[in-house]
Tab-separated table of N, CA and C in Angstrom:
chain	number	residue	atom	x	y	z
A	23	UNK	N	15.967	-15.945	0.679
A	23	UNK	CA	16.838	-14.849	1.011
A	23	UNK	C	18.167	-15.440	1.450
A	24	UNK	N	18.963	-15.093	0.752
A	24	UNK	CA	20.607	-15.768	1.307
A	24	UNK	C	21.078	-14.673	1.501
A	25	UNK	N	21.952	-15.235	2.993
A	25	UNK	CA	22.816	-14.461	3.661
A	25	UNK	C	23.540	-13.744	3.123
A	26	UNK	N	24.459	-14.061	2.121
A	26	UNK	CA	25.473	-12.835	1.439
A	26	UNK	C	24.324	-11.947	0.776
A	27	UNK	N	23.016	-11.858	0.367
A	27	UNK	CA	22.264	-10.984	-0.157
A	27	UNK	C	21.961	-10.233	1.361
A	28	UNK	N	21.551	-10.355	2.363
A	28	UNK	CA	20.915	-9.503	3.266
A	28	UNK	C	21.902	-9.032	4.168
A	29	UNK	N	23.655	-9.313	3.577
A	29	UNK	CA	25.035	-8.256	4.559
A	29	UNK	C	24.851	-7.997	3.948
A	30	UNK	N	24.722	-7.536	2.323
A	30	UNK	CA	25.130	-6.830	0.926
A	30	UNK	C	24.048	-5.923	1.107
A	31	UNK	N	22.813	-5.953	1.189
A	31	UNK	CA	21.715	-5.054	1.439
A	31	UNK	C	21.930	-4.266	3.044
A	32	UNK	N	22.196	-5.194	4.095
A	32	UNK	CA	22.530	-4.294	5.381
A	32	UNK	C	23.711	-2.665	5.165
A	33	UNK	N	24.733	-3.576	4.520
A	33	UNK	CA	25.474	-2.453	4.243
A	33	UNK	C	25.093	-1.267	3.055
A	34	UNK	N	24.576	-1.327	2.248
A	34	UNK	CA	23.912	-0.706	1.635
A	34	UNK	C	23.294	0.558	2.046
A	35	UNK	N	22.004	0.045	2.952
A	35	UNK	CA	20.951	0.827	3.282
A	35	UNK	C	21.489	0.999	4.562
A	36	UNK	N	22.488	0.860	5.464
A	36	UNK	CA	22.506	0.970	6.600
A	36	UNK	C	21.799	0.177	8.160
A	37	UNK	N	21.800	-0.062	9.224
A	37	UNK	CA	21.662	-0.720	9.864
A	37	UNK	C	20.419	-0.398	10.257
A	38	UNK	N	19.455	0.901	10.406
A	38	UNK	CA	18.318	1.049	10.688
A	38	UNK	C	17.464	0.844	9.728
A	39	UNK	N	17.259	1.212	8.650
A	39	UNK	CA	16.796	1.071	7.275
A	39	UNK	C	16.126	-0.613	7.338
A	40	UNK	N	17.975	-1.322	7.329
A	40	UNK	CA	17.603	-3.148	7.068
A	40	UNK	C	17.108	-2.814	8.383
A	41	UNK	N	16.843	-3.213	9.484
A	41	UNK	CA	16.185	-3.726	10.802
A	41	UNK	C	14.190	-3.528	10.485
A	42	UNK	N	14.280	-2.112	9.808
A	42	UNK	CA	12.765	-1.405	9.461
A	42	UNK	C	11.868	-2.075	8.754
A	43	UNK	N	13.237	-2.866	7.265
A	43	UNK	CA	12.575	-3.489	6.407
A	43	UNK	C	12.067	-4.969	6.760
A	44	UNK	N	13.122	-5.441	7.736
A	44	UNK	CA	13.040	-6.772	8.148
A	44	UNK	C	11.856	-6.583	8.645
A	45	UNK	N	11.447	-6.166	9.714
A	45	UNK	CA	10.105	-5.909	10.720
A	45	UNK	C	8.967	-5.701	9.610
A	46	UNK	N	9.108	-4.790	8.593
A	46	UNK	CA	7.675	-4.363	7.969
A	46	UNK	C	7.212	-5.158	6.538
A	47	UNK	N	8.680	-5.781	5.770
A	47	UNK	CA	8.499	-6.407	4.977
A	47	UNK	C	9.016	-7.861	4.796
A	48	UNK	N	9.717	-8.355	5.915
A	48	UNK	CA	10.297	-9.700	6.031
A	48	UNK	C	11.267	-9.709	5.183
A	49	UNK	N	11.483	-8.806	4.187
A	49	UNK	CA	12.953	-9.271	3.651
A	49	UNK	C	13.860	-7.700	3.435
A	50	UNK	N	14.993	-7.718	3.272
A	50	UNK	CA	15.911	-7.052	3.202
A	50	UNK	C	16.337	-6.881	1.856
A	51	UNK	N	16.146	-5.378	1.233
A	51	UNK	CA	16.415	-5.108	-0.258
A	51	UNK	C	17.178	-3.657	-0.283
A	52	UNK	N	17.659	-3.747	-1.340
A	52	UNK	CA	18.335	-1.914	-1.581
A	52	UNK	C	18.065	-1.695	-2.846
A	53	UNK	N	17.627	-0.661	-3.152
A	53	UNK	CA	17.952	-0.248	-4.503
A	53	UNK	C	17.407	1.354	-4.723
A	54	UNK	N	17.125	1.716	-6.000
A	54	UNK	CA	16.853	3.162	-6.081
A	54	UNK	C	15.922	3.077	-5.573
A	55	UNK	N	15.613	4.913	-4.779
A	55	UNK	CA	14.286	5.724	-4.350
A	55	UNK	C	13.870	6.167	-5.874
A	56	UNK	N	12.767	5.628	-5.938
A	56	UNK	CA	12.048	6.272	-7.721
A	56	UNK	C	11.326	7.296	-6.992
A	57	UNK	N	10.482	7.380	-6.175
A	57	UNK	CA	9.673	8.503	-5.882
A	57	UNK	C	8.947	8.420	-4.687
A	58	UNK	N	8.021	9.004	-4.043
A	58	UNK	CA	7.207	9.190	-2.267
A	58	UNK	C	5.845	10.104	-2.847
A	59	UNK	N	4.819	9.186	-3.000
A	59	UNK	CA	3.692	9.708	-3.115
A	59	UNK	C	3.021	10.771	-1.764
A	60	UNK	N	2.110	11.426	-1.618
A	60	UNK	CA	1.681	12.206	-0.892
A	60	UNK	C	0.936	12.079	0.509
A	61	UNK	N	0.969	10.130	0.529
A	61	UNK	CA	0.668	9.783	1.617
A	61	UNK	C	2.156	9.139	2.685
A	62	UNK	N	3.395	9.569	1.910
A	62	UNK	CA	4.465	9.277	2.566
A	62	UNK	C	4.880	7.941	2.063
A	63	UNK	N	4.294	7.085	1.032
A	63	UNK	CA	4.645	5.919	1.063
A	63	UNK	C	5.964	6.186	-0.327
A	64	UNK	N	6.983	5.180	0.103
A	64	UNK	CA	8.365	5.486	-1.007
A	64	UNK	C	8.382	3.937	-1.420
A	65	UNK	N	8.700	4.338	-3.004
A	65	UNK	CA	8.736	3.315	-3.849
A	65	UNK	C	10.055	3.385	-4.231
A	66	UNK	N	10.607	2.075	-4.404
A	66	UNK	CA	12.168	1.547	-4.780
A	66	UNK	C	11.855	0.667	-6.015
A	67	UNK	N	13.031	0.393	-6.944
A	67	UNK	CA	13.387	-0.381	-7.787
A	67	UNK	C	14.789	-0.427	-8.095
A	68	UNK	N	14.826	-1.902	-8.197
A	68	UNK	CA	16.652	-2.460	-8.086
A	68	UNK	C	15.909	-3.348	-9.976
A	69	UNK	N	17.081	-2.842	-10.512
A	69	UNK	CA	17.340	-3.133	-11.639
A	69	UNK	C	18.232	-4.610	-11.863
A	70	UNK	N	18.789	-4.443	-10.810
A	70	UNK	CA	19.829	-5.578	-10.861
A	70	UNK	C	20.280	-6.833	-10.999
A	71	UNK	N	19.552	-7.497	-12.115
A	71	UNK	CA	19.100	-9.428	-12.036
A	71	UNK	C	19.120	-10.007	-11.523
A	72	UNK	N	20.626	-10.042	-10.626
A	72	UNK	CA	21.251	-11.100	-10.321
A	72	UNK	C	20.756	-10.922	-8.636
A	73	UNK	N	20.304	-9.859	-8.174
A	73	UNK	CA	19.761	-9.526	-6.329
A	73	UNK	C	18.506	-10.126	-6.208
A	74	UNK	N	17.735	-9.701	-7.705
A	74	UNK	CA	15.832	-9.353	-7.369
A	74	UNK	C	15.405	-10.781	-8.121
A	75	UNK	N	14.567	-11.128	-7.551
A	75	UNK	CA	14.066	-12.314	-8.656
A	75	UNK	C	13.151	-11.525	-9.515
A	76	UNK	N	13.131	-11.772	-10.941
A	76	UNK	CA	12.385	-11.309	-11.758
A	76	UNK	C	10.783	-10.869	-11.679
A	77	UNK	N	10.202	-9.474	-11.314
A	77	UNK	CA	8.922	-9.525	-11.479
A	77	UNK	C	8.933	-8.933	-10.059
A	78	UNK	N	9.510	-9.313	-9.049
A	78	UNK	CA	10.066	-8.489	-7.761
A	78	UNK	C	10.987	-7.724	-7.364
A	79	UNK	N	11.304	-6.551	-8.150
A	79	UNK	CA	12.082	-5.976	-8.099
A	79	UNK	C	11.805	-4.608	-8.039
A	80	UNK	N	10.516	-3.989	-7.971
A	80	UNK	CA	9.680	-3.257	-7.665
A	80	UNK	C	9.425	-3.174	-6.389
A	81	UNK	N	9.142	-2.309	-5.234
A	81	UNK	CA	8.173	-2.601	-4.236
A	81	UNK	C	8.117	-1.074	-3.561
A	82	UNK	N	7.090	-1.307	-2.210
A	82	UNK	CA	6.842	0.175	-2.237
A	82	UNK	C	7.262	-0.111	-0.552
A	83	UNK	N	7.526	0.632	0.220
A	83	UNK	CA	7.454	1.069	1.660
A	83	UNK	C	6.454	1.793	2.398
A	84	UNK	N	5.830	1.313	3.072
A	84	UNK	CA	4.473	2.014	3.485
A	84	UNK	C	4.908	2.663	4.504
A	85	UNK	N	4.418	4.314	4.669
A	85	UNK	CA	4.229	4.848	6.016
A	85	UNK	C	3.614	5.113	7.108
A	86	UNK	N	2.697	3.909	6.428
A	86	UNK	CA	1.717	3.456	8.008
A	86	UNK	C	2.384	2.021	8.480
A	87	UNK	N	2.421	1.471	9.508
A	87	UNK	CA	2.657	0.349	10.178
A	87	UNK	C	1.579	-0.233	9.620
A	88	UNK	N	0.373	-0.165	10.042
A	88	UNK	CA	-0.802	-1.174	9.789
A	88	UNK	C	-1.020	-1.478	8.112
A	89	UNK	N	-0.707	-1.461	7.370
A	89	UNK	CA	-0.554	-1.374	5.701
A	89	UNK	C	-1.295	-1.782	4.862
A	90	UNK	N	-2.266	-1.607	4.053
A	90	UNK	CA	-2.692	-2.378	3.135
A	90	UNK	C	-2.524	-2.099	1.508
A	91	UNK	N	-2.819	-2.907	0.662
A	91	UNK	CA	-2.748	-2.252	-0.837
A	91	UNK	C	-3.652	-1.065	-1.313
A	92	UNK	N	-4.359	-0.785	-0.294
A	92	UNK	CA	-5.477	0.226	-1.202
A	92	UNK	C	-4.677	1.711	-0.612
A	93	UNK	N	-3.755	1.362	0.460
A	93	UNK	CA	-3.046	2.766	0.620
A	93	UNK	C	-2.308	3.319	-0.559
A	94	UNK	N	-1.660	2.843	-1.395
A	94	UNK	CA	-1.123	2.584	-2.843
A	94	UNK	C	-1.724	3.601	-3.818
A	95	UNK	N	-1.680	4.728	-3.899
A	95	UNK	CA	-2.620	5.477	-5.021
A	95	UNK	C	-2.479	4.692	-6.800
A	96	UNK	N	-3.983	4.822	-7.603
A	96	UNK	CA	-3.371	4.239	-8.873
A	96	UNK	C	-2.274	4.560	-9.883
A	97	UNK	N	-2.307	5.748	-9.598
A	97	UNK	CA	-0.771	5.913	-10.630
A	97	UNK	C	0.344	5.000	-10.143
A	98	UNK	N	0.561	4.924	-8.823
A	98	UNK	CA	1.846	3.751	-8.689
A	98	UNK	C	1.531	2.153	-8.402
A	99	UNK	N	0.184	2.373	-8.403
A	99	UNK	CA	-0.413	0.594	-8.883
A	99	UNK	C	0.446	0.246	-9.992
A	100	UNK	N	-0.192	1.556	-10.914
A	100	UNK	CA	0.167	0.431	-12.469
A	100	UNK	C	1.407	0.738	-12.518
A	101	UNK	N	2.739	1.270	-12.011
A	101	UNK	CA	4.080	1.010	-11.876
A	101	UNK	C	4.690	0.311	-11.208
A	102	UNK	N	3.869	-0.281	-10.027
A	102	UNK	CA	4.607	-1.381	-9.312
A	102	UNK	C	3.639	-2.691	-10.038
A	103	UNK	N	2.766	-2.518	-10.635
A	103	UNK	CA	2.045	-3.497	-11.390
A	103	UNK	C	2.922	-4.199	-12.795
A	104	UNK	N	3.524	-3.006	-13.342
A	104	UNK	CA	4.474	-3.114	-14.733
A	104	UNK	C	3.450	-2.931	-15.856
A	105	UNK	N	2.302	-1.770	-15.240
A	105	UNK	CA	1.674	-1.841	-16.611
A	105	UNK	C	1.936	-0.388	-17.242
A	106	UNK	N	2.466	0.271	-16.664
A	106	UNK	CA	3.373	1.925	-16.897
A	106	UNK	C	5.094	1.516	-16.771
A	107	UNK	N	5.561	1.865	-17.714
A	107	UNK	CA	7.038	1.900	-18.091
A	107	UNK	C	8.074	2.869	-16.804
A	108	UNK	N	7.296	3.939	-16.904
A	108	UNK	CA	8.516	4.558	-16.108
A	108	UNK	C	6.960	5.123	-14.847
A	109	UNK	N	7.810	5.630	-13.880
A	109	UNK	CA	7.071	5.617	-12.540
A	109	UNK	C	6.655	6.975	-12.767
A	110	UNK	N	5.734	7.656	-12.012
A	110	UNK	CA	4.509	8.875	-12.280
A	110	UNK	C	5.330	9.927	-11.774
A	111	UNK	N	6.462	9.977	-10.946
A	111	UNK	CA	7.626	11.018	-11.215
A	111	UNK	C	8.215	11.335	-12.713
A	112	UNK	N	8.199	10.547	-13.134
A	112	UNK	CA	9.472	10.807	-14.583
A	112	UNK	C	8.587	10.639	-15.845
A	113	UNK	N	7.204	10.147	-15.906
A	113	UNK	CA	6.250	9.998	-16.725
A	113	UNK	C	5.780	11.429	-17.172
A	114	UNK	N	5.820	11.756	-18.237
A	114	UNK	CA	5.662	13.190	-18.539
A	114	UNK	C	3.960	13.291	-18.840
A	115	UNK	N	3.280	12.333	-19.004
A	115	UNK	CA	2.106	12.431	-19.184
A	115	UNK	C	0.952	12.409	-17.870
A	116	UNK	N	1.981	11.722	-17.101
A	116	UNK	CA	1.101	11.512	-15.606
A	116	UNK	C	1.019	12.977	-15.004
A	117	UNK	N	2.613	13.873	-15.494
A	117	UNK	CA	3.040	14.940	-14.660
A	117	UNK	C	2.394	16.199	-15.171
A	118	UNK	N	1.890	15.943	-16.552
A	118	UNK	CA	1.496	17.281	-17.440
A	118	UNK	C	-0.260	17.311	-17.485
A	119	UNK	N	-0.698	16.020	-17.513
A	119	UNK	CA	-2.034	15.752	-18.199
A	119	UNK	C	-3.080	15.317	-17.033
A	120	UNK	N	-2.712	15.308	-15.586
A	120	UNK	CA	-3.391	15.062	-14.682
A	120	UNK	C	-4.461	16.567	-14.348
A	121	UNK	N	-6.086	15.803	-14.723
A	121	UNK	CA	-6.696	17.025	-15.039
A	121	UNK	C	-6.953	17.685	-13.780
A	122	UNK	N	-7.498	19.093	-13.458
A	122	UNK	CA	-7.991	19.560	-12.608
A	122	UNK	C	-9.127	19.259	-11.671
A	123	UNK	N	-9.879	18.682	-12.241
A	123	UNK	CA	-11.235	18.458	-11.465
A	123	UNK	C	-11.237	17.038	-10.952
A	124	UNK	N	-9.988	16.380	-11.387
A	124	UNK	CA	-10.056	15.137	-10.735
A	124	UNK	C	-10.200	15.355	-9.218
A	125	UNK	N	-10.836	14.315	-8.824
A	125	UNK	CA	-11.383	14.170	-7.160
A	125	UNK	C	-9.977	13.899	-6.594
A	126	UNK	N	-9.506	13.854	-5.299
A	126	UNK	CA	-8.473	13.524	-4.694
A	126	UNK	C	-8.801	12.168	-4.081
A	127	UNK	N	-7.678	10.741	-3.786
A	127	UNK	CA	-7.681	9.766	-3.769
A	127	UNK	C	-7.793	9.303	-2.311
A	128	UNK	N	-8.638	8.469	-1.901
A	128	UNK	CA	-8.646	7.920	-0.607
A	128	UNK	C	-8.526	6.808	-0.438
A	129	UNK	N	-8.098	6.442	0.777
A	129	UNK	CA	-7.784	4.822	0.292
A	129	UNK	C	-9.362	4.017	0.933
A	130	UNK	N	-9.182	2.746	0.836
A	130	UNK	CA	-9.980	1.998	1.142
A	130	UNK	C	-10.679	2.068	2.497
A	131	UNK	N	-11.553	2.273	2.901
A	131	UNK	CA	-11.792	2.368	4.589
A	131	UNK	C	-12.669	0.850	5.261
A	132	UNK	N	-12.994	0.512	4.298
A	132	UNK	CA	-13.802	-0.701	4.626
A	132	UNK	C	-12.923	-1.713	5.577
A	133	UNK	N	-14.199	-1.960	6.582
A	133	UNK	CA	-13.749	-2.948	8.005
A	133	UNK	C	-13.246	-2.556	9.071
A	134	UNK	N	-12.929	-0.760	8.814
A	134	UNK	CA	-12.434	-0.109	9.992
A	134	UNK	C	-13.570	0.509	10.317
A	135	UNK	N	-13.348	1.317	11.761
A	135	UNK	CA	-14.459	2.719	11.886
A	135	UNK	C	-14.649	3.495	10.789
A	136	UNK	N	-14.093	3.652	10.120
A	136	UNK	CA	-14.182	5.104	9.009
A	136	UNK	C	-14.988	4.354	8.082
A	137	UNK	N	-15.539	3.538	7.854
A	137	UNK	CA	-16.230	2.717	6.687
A	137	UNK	C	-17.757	3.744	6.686
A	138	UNK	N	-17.960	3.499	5.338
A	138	UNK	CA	-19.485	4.414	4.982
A	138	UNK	C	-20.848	3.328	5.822
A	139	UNK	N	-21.281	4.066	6.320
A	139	UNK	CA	-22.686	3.121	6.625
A	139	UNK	C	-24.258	4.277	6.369
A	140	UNK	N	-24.642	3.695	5.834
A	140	UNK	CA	-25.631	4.273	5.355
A	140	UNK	C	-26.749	4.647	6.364
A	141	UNK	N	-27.424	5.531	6.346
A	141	UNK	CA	-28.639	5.413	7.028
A	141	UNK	C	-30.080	5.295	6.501
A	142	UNK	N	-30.680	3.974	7.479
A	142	UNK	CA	-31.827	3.345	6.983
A	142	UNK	C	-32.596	4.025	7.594
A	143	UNK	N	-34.138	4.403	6.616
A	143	UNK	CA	-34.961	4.727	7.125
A	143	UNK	C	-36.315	3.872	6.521
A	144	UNK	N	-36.184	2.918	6.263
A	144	UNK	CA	-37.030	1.920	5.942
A	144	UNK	C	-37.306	0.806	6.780
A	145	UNK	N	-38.667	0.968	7.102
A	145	UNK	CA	-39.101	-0.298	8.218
A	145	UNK	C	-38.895	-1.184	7.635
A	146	UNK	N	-38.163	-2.221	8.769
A	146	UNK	CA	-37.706	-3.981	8.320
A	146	UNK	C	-38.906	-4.694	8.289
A	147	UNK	N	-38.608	-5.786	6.956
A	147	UNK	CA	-40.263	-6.310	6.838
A	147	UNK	C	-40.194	-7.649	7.597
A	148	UNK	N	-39.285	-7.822	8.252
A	148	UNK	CA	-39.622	-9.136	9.544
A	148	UNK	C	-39.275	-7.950	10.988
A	149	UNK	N	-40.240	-7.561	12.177
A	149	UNK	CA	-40.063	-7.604	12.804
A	149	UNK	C	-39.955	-9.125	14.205
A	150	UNK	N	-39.349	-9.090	14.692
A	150	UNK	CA	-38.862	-9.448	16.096
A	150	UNK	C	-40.406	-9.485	16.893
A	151	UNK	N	-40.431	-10.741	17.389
A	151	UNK	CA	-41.558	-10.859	18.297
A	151	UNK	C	-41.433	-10.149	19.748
A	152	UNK	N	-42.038	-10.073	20.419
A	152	UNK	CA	-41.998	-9.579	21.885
A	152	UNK	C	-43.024	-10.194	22.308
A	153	UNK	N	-42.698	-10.753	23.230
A	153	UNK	CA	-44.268	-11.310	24.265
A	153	UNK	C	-44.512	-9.844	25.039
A	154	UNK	N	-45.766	-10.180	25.107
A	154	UNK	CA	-46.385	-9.253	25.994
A	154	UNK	C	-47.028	-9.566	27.640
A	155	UNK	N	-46.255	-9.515	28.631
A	155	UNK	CA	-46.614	-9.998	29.748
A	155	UNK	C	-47.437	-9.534	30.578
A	156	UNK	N	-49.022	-9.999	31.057
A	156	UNK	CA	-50.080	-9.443	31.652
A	156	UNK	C	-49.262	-9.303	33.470
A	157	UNK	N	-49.664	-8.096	33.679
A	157	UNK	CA	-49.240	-8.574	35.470
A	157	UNK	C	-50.167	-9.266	35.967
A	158	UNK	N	-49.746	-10.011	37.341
A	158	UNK	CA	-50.512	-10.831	37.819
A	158	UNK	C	-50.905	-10.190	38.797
A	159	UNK	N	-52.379	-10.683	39.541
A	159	UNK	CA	-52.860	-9.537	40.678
A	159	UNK	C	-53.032	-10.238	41.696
């Protein structure tokens, strides 16, 4: 990250914006808002060669602090992936052909509280010893 890139981006996006990005993504970028999926998270892309290194010029902004990739729904996987051309705003097939009965998307819960745990009702085939202690008289 060089300095004349992160005044050129400060001024850009403004002084709260860069401070937000610094803290949540370690680097400082500007470019277009492509779209804000339904969990609040906003996706950018800078076109611009000579700012983005090639292949990073995509990225998304999360609206959780704690962040991971599975917050990411798949339609903007495969646009920040580069395996969809234009992003699931402007994609006329994402916008027309998304069927009805599709299930709605959750993200990953595994390793937190919210994780699925099943309930066992099958006796374990090693129980645990216990001594059994006679009282003494």
């Amino acid at each position: 990250m060089s300095l004349l890139r992160t005044i050129r981006s400060m001024r850009r996006v403004g002084l709260k914006e860069w401070f937000h990005q610094l803290q949540n993504m370690g680097d400082a970028k500007s470019g277009r808002l492509v779209g804000t999926d339904r969990f609040g998270n906003r996706y950018f892309e800078n076109l611009n060669w000579k700012e983005e290194v090639p292949g990073r010029h995509r990225w998304v902004d999360f609206a959780q602090f704690y962040n991971s990739p599975t917050q990411v729904p798949p339609e903007w996987h495969s646009w920040i992936s580069h395996i969809r051309k234009e992003p699931p705003t402007e994609d006329t097939v994402m916008t027309n052909l998304t069927p009805s009965w599709k299930a709605g998307w959750h993200e990953n819960l595994t390793g937190t509280r919210g994780a699925y745990k099943p309930y066992n009702t099958v006796a374990p085939k090693i129980n645990a010893w216990e001594p059994k202690v006679a009282s003494r008289d």
